[in-house]
mmCIF file with all atom_site columns, C-alpha atoms and ligand atoms in Angstrom:
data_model
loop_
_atom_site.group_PDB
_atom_site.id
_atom_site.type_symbol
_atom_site.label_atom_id
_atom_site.label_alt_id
_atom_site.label_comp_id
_atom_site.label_asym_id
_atom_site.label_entity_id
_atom_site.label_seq_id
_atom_site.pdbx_PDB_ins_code
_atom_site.Cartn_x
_atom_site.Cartn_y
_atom_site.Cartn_z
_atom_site.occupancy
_atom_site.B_iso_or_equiv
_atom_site.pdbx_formal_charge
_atom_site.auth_seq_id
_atom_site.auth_comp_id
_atom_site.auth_asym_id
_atom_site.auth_atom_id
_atom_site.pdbx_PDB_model_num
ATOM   1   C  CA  . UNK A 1 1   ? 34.846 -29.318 63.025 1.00 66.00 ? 1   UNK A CA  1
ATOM   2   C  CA  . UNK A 1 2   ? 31.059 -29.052 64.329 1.00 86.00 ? 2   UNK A CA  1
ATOM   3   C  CA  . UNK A 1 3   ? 29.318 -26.087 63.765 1.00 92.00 ? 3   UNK A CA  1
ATOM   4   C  CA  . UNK A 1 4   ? 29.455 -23.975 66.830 1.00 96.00 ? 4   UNK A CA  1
ATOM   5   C  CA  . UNK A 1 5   ? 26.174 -23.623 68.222 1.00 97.00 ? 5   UNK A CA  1
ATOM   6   C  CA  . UNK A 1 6   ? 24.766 -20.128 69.079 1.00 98.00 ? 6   UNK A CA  1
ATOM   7   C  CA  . UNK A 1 7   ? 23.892 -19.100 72.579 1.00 98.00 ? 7   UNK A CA  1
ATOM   8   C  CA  . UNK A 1 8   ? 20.155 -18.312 73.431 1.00 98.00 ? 8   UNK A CA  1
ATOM   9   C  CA  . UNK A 1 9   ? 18.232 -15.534 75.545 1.00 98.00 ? 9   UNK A CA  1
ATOM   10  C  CA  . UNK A 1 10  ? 18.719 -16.262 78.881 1.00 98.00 ? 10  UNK A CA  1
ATOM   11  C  CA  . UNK A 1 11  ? 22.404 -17.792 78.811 1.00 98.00 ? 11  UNK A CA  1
ATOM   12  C  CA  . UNK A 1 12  ? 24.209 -15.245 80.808 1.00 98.00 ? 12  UNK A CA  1
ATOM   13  C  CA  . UNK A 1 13  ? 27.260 -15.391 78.723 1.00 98.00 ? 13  UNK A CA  1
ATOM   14  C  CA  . UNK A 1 14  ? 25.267 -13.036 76.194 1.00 98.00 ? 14  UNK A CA  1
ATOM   15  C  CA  . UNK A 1 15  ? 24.688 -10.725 79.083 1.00 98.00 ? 15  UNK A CA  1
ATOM   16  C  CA  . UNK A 1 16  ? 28.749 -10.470 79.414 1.00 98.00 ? 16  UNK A CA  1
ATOM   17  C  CA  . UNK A 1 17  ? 30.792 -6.894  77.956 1.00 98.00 ? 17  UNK A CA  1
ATOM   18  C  CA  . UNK A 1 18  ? 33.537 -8.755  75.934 1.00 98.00 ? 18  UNK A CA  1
ATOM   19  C  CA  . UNK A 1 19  ? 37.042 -7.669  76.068 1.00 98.00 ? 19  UNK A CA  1
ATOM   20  C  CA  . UNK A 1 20  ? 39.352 -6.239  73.252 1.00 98.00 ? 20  UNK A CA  1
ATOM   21  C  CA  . UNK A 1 21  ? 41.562 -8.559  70.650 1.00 98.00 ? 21  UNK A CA  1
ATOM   22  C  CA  . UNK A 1 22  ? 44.836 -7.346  71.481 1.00 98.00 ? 22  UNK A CA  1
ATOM   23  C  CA  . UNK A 1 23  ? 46.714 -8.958  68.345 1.00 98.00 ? 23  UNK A CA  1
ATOM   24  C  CA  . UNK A 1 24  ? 45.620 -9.511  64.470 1.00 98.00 ? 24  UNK A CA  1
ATOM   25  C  CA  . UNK A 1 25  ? 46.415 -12.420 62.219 1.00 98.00 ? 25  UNK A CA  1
ATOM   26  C  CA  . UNK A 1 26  ? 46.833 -14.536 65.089 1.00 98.00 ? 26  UNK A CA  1
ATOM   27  C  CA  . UNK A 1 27  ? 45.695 -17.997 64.273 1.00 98.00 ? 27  UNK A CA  1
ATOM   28  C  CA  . UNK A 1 28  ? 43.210 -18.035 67.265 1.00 98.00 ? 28  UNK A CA  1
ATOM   29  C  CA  . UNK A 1 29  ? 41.215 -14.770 66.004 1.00 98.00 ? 29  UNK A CA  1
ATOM   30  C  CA  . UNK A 1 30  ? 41.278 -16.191 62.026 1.00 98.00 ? 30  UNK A CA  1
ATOM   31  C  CA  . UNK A 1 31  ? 39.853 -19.824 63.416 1.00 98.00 ? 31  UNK A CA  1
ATOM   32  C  CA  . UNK A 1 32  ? 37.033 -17.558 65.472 1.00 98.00 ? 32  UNK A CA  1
ATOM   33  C  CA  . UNK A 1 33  ? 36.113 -15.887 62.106 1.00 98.00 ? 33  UNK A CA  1
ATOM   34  C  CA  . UNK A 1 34  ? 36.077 -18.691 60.218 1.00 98.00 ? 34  UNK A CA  1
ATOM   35  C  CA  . UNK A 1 35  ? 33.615 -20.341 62.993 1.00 98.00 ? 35  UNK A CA  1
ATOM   36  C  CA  . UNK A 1 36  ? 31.728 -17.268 63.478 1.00 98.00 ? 36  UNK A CA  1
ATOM   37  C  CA  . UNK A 1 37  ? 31.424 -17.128 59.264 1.00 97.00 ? 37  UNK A CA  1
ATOM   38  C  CA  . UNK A 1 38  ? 30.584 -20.991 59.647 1.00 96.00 ? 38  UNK A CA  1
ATOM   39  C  CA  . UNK A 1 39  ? 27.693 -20.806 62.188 1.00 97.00 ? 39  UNK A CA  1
ATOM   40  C  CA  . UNK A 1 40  ? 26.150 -17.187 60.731 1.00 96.00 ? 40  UNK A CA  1
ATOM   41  C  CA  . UNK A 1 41  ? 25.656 -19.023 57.563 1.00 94.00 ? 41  UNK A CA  1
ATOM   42  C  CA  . UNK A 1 42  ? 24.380 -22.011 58.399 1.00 94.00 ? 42  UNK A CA  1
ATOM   43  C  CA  . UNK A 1 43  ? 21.397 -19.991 60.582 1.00 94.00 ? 43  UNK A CA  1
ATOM   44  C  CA  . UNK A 1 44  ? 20.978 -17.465 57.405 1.00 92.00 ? 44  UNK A CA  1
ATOM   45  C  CA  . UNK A 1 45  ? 21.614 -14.631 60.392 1.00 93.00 ? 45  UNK A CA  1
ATOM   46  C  CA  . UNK A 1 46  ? 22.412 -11.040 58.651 1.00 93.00 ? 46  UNK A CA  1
ATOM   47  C  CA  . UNK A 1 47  ? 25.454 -10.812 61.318 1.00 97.00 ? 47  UNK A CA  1
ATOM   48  C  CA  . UNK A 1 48  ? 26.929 -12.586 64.222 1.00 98.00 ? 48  UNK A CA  1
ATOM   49  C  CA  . UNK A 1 49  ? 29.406 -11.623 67.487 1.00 98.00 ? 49  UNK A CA  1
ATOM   50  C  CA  . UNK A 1 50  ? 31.725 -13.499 68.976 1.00 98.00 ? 50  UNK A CA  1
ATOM   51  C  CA  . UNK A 1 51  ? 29.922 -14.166 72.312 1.00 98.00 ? 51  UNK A CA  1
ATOM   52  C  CA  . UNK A 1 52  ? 27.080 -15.579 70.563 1.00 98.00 ? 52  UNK A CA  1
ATOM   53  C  CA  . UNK A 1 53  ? 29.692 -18.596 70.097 1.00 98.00 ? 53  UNK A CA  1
ATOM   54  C  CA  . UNK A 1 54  ? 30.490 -18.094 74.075 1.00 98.00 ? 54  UNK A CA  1
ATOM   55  C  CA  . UNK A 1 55  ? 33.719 -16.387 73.044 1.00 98.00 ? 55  UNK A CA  1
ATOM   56  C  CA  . UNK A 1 56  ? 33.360 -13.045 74.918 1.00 98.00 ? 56  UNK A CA  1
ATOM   57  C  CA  . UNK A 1 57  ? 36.520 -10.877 72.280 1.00 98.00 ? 57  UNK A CA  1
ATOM   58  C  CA  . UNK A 1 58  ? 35.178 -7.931  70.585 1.00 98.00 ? 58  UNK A CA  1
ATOM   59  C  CA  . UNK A 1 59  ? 34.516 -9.565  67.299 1.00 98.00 ? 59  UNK A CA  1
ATOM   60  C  CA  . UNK A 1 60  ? 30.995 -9.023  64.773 1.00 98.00 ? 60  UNK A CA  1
ATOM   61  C  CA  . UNK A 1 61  ? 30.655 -10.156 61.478 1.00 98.00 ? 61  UNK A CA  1
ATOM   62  C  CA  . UNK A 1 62  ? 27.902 -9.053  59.090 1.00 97.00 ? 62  UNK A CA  1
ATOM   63  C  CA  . UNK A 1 63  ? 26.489 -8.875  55.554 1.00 94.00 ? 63  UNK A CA  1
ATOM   64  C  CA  . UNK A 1 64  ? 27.466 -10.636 52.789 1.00 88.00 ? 64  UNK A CA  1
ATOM   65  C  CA  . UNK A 1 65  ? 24.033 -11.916 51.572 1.00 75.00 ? 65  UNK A CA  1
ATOM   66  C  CA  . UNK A 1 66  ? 20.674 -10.749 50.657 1.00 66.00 ? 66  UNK A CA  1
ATOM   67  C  CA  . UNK A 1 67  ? 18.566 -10.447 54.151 1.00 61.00 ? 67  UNK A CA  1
ATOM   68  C  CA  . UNK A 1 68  ? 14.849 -12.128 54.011 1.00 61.00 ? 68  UNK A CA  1
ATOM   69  C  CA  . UNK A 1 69  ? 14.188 -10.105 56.714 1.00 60.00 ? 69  UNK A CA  1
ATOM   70  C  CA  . UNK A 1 70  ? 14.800 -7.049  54.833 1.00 61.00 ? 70  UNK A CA  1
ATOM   71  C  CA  . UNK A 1 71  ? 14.277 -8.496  51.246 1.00 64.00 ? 71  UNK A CA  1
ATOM   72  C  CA  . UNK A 1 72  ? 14.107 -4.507  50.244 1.00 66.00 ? 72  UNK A CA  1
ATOM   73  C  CA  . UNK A 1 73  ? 16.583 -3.522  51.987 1.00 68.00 ? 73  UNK A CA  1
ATOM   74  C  CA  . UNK A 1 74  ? 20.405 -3.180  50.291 1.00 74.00 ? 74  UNK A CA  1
ATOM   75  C  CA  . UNK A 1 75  ? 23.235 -5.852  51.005 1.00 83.00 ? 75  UNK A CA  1
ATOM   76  C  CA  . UNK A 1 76  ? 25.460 -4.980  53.731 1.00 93.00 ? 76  UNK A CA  1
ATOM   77  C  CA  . UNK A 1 77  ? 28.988 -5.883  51.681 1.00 95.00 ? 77  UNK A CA  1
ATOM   78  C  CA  . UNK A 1 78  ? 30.093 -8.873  53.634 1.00 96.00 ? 78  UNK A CA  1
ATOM   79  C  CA  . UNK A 1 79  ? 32.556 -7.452  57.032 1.00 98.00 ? 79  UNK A CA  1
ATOM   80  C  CA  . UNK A 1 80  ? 34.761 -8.116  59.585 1.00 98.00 ? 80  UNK A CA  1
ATOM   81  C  CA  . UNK A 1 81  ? 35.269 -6.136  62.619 1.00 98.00 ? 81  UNK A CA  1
ATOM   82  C  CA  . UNK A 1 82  ? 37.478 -6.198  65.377 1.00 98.00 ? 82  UNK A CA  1
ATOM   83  C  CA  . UNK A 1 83  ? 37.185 -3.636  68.452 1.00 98.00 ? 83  UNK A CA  1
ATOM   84  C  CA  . UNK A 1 84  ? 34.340 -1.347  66.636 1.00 98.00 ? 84  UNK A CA  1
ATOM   85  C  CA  . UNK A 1 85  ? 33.513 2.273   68.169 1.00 98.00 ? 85  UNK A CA  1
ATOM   86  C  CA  . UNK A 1 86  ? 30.680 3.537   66.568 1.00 98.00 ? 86  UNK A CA  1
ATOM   87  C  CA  . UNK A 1 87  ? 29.759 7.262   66.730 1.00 98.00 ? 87  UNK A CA  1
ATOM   88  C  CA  . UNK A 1 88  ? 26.167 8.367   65.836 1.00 97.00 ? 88  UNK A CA  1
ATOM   89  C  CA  . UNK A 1 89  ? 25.340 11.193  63.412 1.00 97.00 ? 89  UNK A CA  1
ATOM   90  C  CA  . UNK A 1 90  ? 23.146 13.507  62.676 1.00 96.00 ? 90  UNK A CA  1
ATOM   91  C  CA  . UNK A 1 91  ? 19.558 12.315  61.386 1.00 94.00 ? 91  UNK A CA  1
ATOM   92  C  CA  . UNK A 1 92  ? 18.225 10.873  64.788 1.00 97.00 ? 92  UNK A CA  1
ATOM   93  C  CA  . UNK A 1 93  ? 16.556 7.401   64.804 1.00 97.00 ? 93  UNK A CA  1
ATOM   94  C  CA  . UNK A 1 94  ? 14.029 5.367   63.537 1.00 97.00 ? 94  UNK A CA  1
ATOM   95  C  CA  . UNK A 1 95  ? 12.280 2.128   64.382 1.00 98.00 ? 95  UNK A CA  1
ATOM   96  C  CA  . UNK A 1 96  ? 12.474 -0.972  62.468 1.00 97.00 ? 96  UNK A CA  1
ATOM   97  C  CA  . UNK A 1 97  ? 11.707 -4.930  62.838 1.00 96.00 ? 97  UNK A CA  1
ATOM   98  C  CA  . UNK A 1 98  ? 14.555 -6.814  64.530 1.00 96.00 ? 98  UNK A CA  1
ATOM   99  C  CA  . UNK A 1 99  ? 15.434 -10.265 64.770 1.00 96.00 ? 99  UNK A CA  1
ATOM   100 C  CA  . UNK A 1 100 ? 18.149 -12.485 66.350 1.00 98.00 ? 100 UNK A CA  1
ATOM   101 C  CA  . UNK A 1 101 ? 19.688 -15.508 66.317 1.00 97.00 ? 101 UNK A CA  1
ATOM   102 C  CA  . UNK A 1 102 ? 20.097 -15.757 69.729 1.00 98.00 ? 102 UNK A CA  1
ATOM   103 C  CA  . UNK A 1 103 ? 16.223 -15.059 70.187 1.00 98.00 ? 103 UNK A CA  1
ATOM   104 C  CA  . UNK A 1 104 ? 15.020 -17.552 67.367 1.00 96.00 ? 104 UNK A CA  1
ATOM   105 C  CA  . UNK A 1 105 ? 11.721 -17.097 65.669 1.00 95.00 ? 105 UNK A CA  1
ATOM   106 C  CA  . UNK A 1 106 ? 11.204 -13.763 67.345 1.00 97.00 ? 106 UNK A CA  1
ATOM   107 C  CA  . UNK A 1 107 ? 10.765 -10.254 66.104 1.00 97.00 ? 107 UNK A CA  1
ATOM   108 C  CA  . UNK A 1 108 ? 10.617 -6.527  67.957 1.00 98.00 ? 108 UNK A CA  1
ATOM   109 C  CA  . UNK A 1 109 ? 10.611 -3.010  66.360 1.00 98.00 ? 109 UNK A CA  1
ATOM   110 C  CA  . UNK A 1 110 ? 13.853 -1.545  67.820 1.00 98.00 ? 110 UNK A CA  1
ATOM   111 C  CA  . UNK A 1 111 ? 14.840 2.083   67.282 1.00 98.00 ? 111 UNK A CA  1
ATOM   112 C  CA  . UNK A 1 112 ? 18.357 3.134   65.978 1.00 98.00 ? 112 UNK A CA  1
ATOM   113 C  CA  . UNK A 1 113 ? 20.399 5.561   64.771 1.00 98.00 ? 113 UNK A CA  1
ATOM   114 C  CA  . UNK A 1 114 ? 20.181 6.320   61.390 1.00 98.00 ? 114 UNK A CA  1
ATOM   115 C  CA  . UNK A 1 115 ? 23.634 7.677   60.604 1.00 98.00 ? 115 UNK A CA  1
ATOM   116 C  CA  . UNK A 1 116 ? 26.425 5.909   61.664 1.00 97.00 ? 116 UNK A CA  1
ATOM   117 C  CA  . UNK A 1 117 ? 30.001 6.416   61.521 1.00 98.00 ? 117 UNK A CA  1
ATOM   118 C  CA  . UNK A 1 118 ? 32.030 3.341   62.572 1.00 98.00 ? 118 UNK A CA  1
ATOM   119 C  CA  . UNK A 1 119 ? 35.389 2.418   63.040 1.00 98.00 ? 119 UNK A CA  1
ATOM   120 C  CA  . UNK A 1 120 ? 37.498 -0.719  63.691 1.00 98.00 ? 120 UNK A CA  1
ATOM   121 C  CA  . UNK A 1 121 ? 39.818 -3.247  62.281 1.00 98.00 ? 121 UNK A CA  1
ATOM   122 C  CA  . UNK A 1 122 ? 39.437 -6.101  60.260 1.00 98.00 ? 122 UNK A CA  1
ATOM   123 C  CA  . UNK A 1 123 ? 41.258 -9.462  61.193 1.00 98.00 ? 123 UNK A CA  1
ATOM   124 C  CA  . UNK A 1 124 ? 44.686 -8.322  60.302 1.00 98.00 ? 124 UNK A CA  1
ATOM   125 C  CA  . UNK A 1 125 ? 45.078 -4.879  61.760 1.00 98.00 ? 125 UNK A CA  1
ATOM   126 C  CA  . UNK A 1 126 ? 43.476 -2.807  58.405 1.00 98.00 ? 126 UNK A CA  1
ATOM   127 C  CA  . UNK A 1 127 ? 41.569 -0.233  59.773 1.00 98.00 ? 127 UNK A CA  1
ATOM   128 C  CA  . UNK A 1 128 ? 38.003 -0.073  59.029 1.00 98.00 ? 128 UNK A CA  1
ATOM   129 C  CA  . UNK A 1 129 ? 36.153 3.923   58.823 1.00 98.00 ? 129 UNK A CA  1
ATOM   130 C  CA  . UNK A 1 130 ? 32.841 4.233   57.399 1.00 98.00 ? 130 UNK A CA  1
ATOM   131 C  CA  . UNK A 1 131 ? 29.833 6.016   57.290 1.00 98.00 ? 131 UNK A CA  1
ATOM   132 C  CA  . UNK A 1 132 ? 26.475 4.134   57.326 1.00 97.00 ? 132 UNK A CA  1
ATOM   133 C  CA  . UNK A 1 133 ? 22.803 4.491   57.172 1.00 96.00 ? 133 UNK A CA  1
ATOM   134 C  CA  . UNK A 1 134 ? 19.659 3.070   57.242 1.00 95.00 ? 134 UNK A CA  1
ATOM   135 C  CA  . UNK A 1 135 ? 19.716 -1.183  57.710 1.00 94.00 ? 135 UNK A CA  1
ATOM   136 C  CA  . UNK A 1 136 ? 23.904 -1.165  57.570 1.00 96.00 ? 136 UNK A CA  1
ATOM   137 C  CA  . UNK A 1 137 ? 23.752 1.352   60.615 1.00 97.00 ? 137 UNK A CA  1
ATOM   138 C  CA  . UNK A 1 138 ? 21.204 -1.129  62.092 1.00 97.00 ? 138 UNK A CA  1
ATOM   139 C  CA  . UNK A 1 139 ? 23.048 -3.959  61.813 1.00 97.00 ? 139 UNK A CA  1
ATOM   140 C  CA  . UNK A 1 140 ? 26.179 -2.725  62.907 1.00 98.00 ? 140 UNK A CA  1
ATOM   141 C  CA  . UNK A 1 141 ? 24.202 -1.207  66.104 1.00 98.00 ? 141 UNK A CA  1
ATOM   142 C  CA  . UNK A 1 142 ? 22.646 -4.718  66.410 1.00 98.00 ? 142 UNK A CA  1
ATOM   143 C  CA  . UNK A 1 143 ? 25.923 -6.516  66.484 1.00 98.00 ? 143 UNK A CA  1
ATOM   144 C  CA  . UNK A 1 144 ? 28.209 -3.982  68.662 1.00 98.00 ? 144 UNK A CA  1
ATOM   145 C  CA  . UNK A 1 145 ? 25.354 -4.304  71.300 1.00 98.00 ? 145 UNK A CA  1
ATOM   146 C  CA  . UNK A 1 146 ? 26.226 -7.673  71.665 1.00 98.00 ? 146 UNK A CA  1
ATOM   147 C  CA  . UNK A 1 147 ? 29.725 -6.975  72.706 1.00 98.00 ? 147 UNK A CA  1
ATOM   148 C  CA  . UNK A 1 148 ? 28.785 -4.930  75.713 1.00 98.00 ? 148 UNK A CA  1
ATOM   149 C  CA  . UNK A 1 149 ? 25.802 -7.877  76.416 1.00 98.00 ? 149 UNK A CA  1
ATOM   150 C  CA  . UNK A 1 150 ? 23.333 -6.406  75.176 1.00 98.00 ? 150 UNK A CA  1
ATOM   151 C  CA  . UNK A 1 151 ? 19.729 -8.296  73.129 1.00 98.00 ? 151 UNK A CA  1
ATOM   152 C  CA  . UNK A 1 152 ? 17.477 -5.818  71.668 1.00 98.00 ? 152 UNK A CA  1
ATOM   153 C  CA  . UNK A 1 153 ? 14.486 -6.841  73.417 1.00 98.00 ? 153 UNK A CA  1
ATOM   154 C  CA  . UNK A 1 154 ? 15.999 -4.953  76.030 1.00 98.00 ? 154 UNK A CA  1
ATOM   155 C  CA  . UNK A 1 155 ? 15.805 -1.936  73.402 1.00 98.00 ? 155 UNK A CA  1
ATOM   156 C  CA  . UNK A 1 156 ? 11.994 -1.853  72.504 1.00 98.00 ? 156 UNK A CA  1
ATOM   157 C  CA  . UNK A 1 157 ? 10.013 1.031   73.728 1.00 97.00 ? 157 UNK A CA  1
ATOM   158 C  CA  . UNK A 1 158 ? 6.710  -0.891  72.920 1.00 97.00 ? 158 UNK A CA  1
ATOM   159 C  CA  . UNK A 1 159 ? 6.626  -4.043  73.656 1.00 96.00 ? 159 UNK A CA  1
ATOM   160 C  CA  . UNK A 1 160 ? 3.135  -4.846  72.473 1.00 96.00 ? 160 UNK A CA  1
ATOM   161 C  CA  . UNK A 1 161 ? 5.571  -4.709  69.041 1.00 97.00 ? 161 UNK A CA  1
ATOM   162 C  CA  . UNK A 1 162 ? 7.437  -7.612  70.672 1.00 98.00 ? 162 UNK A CA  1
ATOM   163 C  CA  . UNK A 1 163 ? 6.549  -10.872 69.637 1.00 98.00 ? 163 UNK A CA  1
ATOM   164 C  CA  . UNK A 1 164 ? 6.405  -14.277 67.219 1.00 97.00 ? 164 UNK A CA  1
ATOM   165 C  CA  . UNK A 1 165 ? 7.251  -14.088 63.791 1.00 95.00 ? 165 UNK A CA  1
ATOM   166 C  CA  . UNK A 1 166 ? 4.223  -16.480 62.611 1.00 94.00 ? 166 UNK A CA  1
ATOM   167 C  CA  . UNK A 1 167 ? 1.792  -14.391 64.807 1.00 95.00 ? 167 UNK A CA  1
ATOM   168 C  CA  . UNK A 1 168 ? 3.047  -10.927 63.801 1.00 95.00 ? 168 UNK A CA  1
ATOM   169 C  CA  . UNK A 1 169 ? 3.615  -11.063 60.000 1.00 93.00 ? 169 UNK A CA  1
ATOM   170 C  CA  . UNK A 1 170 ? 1.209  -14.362 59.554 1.00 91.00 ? 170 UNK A CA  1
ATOM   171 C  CA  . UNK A 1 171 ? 1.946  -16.286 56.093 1.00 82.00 ? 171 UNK A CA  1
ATOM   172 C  CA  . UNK A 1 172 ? 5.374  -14.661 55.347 1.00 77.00 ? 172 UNK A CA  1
ATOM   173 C  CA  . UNK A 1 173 ? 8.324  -17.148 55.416 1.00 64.00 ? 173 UNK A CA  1
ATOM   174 C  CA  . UNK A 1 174 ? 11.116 -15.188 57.683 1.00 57.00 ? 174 UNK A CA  1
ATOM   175 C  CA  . UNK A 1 175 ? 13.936 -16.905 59.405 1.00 54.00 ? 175 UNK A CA  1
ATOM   176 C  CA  . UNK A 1 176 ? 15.484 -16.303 62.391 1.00 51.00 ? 176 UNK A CA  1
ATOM   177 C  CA  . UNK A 1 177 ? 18.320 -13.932 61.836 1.00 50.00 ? 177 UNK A CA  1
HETATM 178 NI NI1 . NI  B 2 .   ? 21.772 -10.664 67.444 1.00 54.49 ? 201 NI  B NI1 1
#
């Protein structure tokens, strides 16, 4: 099958709250995953959610590979998670450089929680519990916000830190994710 293309800014499916999966193993949520792992890859994006394949089911994906947007920063072990509820801890926030795949070729500082604990399921019922910091806890934030439609330009405080990635970090190669 074609690679599923991935919804831009401005398509109001991404602006959608996606509803829960009600049943694991199924084979429609294991052929979502498998698209969802499909298309992430292909765009060398650091995560994915469902409705950034227009299927609005409360469904992110993440990690698994070294991040060139973060080329410092530790790889995320590769995840699937299904319904996630994320609870901050203590340690406050902190801003760092954003992308998206659904915003191509852009970049915003974005400030997050530091300490994370989240919790979830993977694709056949397992539960998932863990407690994150620093770029994991971002990209989990990153991803969740996309089930409940939101983009994190809509989560930059300055927005003169808002902007293209050739004009902000000039002569770095970065891709889009
Ligand atoms: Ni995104």
């Amino acid at each position: 099958m074609a690679i599923r293309p991935i919804l831009r800014m401005g398509d109001p499916r991404l602006l959608q709250a996606s509803a829960p999966v009600r049943e694991f193993g199924t084979p429609g949520l294991l052929e979502l995953i498998a698209d969802m792992e499909e298309a992430m890859r292909a765009a060398h994006g650091a995560g994915l959610a469902a409705p950034q394949i227009a299927v609005p089911s409360r469904v992110v994906i993440f990690g698994g590979a070294p991040s060139s947007r973060y080329p410092d920063a530790e790889v995320v072990p590769y995840t699937v998670l299904v319904n996630p509820k994320l609870r901050a801890l203590r340690g406050g926030r902190e801003s760092d450089w954003e992308g998206c795949l659904s915003v191509p070729g852009m970049r915003g500082l974005v400030p997050r929680y530091r300490r994370l604990r989240y919790r979830g399921f993977d694709q056949w019922g397992r539960p998932v519990d863990r407690t994150v910091s620093g770029f994991h806890a971002r990209v989990v934030q990153h991803e969740v916000d996309h089930l409940d439609g939101v983009l994190y330009p809509t989560r930059i405080e300055d927005l003169s830190k808002f902007g293209f990635v050739e004009e902000l970090f000039p002569g770095q190669q970065l891709r889009d994710d």
